[in-house]
Amino acid sequence: MTYKLYNDTEFGNLSGVIQTLGSVKKFIPINEENADYQKYLEWVAEGNTAEAAD
Amino acid sequence: MALTLHGTVADNTAVLSRPNAQPLIINGDMQVTQRATSKTGITGTTMEVQDRFSDVMGGAGTWTQTSDTDVPTGQGFTKSMKWDCTTAKASLDAGSVFSVRYIFEGQDVQLLKYGSSSAEKLTLSFWIKSPKTGTHILSFYQYDDARHVSKAYTISSANTYQKVVCSIPGDTTGVIDNDNGAGLGVEIALAAGSNYTEGTLATAWAAYNDANQFVGQVNCADSTDNNIFITGVQLEVGEFDANSIAPFQHESFGDSLSRCQRYLYDPLRGSASFGVLALGACLSTTICRAVLSAPAEMRTRPTIVTSGNLEVAGDNFSPAVTSTAVGVRTGTQAMEVQFNVGSGLTSGEVAIVRRDNNDTAQFRLDAEL
């Protein structure tokens, strides 16, 4: 499983995190109510770092 | 209007006084399976088959979860959740755990009045066919204050459907926040290592202590012969027994699906190859943006989950989507999604986003707890 940050192509701000797990890709919005984003934050809190945005 | 009572008046208390208009537990009859009807190789916590029901798993073997037609006779159920053990864990690790979990939004359980002297008792009922006789455990967890309570019940005959009816006290201390986050969770335990069993079962609400959660739980993961079936999960406000609990509230498939779509929406559901996902506009030769509307307001701004091959089709073009679909402006009801292709779009033209010439592409909006 990998995480990569995603910047909005129109405004350039961080708008989400892309998770890749095998053939399944998830676009996770920056939203603390979202369970996938909560898991991402836990992953970061464990000392991991997402790949930088393009 | 004539009322028909079954048994005594007291035995019909639940029907007559039920404070909730719809079943508190969504999809308790296991009808809705938007993600898949079967998933092999499960070893960890996930939600793969029946909507709204996840497992909690670690160090408890490997399992296949399916939607099955093995149901208790004469109850009106047509589907059950089946767990088939494919790699056993006869000797559990300290941290081993396996349970089936359902989580309520906090705002949906405010009628319980937790944190007040009027906190309501609850009764959980379900049908289970367990491979093991003996003690099984139910556990309730209150997320906002990290409190829990557990209840033991006994399976008297292995591999035979048994209706379980268990009541728990109301929690007069912990307050469930009135929001769309996780408020109350229910777990039906199936295996638990010593980390969860070495204490004293928490039969009254208390601060969470894992050692007191599943004390006495038999190990349903000890053999690849083991199959577990669960259906008819219902939660009632109040204290009831097997005689007095209300009948299961059967919902139509459409109603149940609609309620599940607050947590997961699959716009490609029921479509085949070239199935249409959304209508959009081409912003350039490589970018198409489309608007998607959910049929019900989703719990929160959702994750976009994709796999397989989509394409953007218009007048004389249909290039394949080449990168992850991303949300541009997402809400809980409607969202703008960007699809990138290598080349070939005509800027300014309308286009549809659809499956390519196969029916395997998936696109889901996921707002589960």
PDB file of C-alpha atoms in Angstrom, chain B residues 267-268 271-282 287-292 306 309-314 317-323 325 336-341 345 349-356 361-363:
ATOM      1  CA  PRO B 267     -23.161   4.449  -9.509  1.00  0.00           C
ATOM      2  CA  LEU B 268     -22.131   1.582 -11.804  1.00  0.00           C
ATOM      3  CA  SER B 271     -24.480  -1.797 -15.443  1.00  0.00           C
ATOM      4  CA  ALA B 272     -22.566  -3.873 -17.984  1.00  0.00           C
ATOM      5  CA  SER B 273     -19.787  -3.003 -20.427  1.00  0.00           C
ATOM      6  CA  PHE B 274     -19.935   0.649 -21.520  1.00  0.00           C
ATOM      7  CA  GLY B 275     -22.081   1.314 -18.452  1.00  0.00           C
ATOM      8  CA  VAL B 276     -22.446   5.058 -17.954  1.00  0.00           C
ATOM      9  CA  LEU B 277     -20.930   6.651 -14.881  1.00  0.00           C
ATOM     10  CA  ALA B 278     -21.360  10.402 -15.396  1.00  0.00           C
ATOM     11  CA  LEU B 279     -21.765  13.247 -17.846  1.00  0.00           C
ATOM     12  CA  GLY B 280     -18.902  15.692 -18.072  1.00  0.00           C
ATOM     13  CA  ALA B 281     -17.144  18.358 -20.063  1.00  0.00           C
ATOM     14  CA  CYS B 282     -13.678  18.241 -21.634  1.00  0.00           C
ATOM     15  CA  ILE B 287      -8.902  16.377 -18.828  1.00  0.00           C
ATOM     16  CA  CYS B 288     -12.614  15.695 -18.423  1.00  0.00           C
ATOM     17  CA  ARG B 289     -14.555  16.843 -15.405  1.00  0.00           C
ATOM     18  CA  ALA B 290     -17.891  15.249 -14.545  1.00  0.00           C
ATOM     19  CA  VAL B 291     -20.544  15.847 -11.940  1.00  0.00           C
ATOM     20  CA  LEU B 292     -21.841  13.003  -9.798  1.00  0.00           C
ATOM     21  CA  THR B 306     -11.714   2.949  -8.478  1.00  0.00           C
ATOM     22  CA  ASN B 309     -10.837   0.506 -17.028  1.00  0.00           C
ATOM     23  CA  LEU B 310     -12.957   3.592 -17.602  1.00  0.00           C
ATOM     24  CA  GLU B 311     -13.037   5.731 -20.729  1.00  0.00           C
ATOM     25  CA  VAL B 312     -14.196   9.206 -21.708  1.00  0.00           C
ATOM     26  CA  ALA B 313     -16.448   9.018 -24.744  1.00  0.00           C
ATOM     27  CA  GLY B 314     -17.678  11.793 -26.998  1.00  0.00           C
ATOM     28  CA  PHE B 317     -13.274   9.933 -29.293  1.00  0.00           C
ATOM     29  CA  SER B 318     -13.160   7.455 -26.421  1.00  0.00           C
ATOM     30  CA  PRO B 319      -9.703   7.453 -24.847  1.00  0.00           C
ATOM     31  CA  ALA B 320      -9.050   5.409 -21.725  1.00  0.00           C
ATOM     32  CA  VAL B 321      -8.810   7.057 -18.323  1.00  0.00           C
ATOM     33  CA  THR B 322      -5.134   6.829 -17.421  1.00  0.00           C
ATOM     34  CA  SER B 323      -4.884   8.058 -13.848  1.00  0.00           C
ATOM     35  CA  ALA B 325     -10.133   9.732 -10.643  1.00  0.00           C
ATOM     36  CA  GLU B 336     -17.041  17.238  -9.364  1.00  0.00           C
ATOM     37  CA  VAL B 337     -14.625  14.501 -10.382  1.00  0.00           C
ATOM     38  CA  GLN B 338     -11.659  14.798 -12.738  1.00  0.00           C
ATOM     39  CA  PHE B 339     -10.719  12.042 -15.169  1.00  0.00           C
ATOM     40  CA  ASN B 340      -7.400  12.261 -17.036  1.00  0.00           C
ATOM     41  CA  VAL B 341      -6.633  10.589 -20.355  1.00  0.00           C
ATOM     42  CA  LEU B 345     -10.391  14.730 -26.021  1.00  0.00           C
ATOM     43  CA  GLU B 349     -17.140  19.161 -25.839  1.00  0.00           C
ATOM     44  CA  VAL B 350     -19.521  17.205 -23.689  1.00  0.00           C
ATOM     45  CA  ALA B 351     -18.490  13.641 -22.933  1.00  0.00           C
ATOM     46  CA  ILE B 352     -19.653  10.680 -20.927  1.00  0.00           C
ATOM     47  CA  VAL B 353     -17.473   8.745 -18.544  1.00  0.00           C
ATOM     48  CA  ARG B 354     -18.202   5.047 -18.772  1.00  0.00           C
ATOM     49  CA  ARG B 355     -16.828   1.558 -18.499  1.00  0.00           C
ATOM     50  CA  ASP B 356     -14.853   0.383 -21.498  1.00  0.00           C
ATOM     51  CA  ALA B 361     -14.395  -1.361 -13.869  1.00  0.00           C
ATOM     52  CA  GLN B 362     -15.472  -0.200 -10.426  1.00  0.00           C
ATOM     53  CA  PHE B 363     -16.192   3.309  -9.177  1.00  0.00           C
TER      54      PHE B 363
END
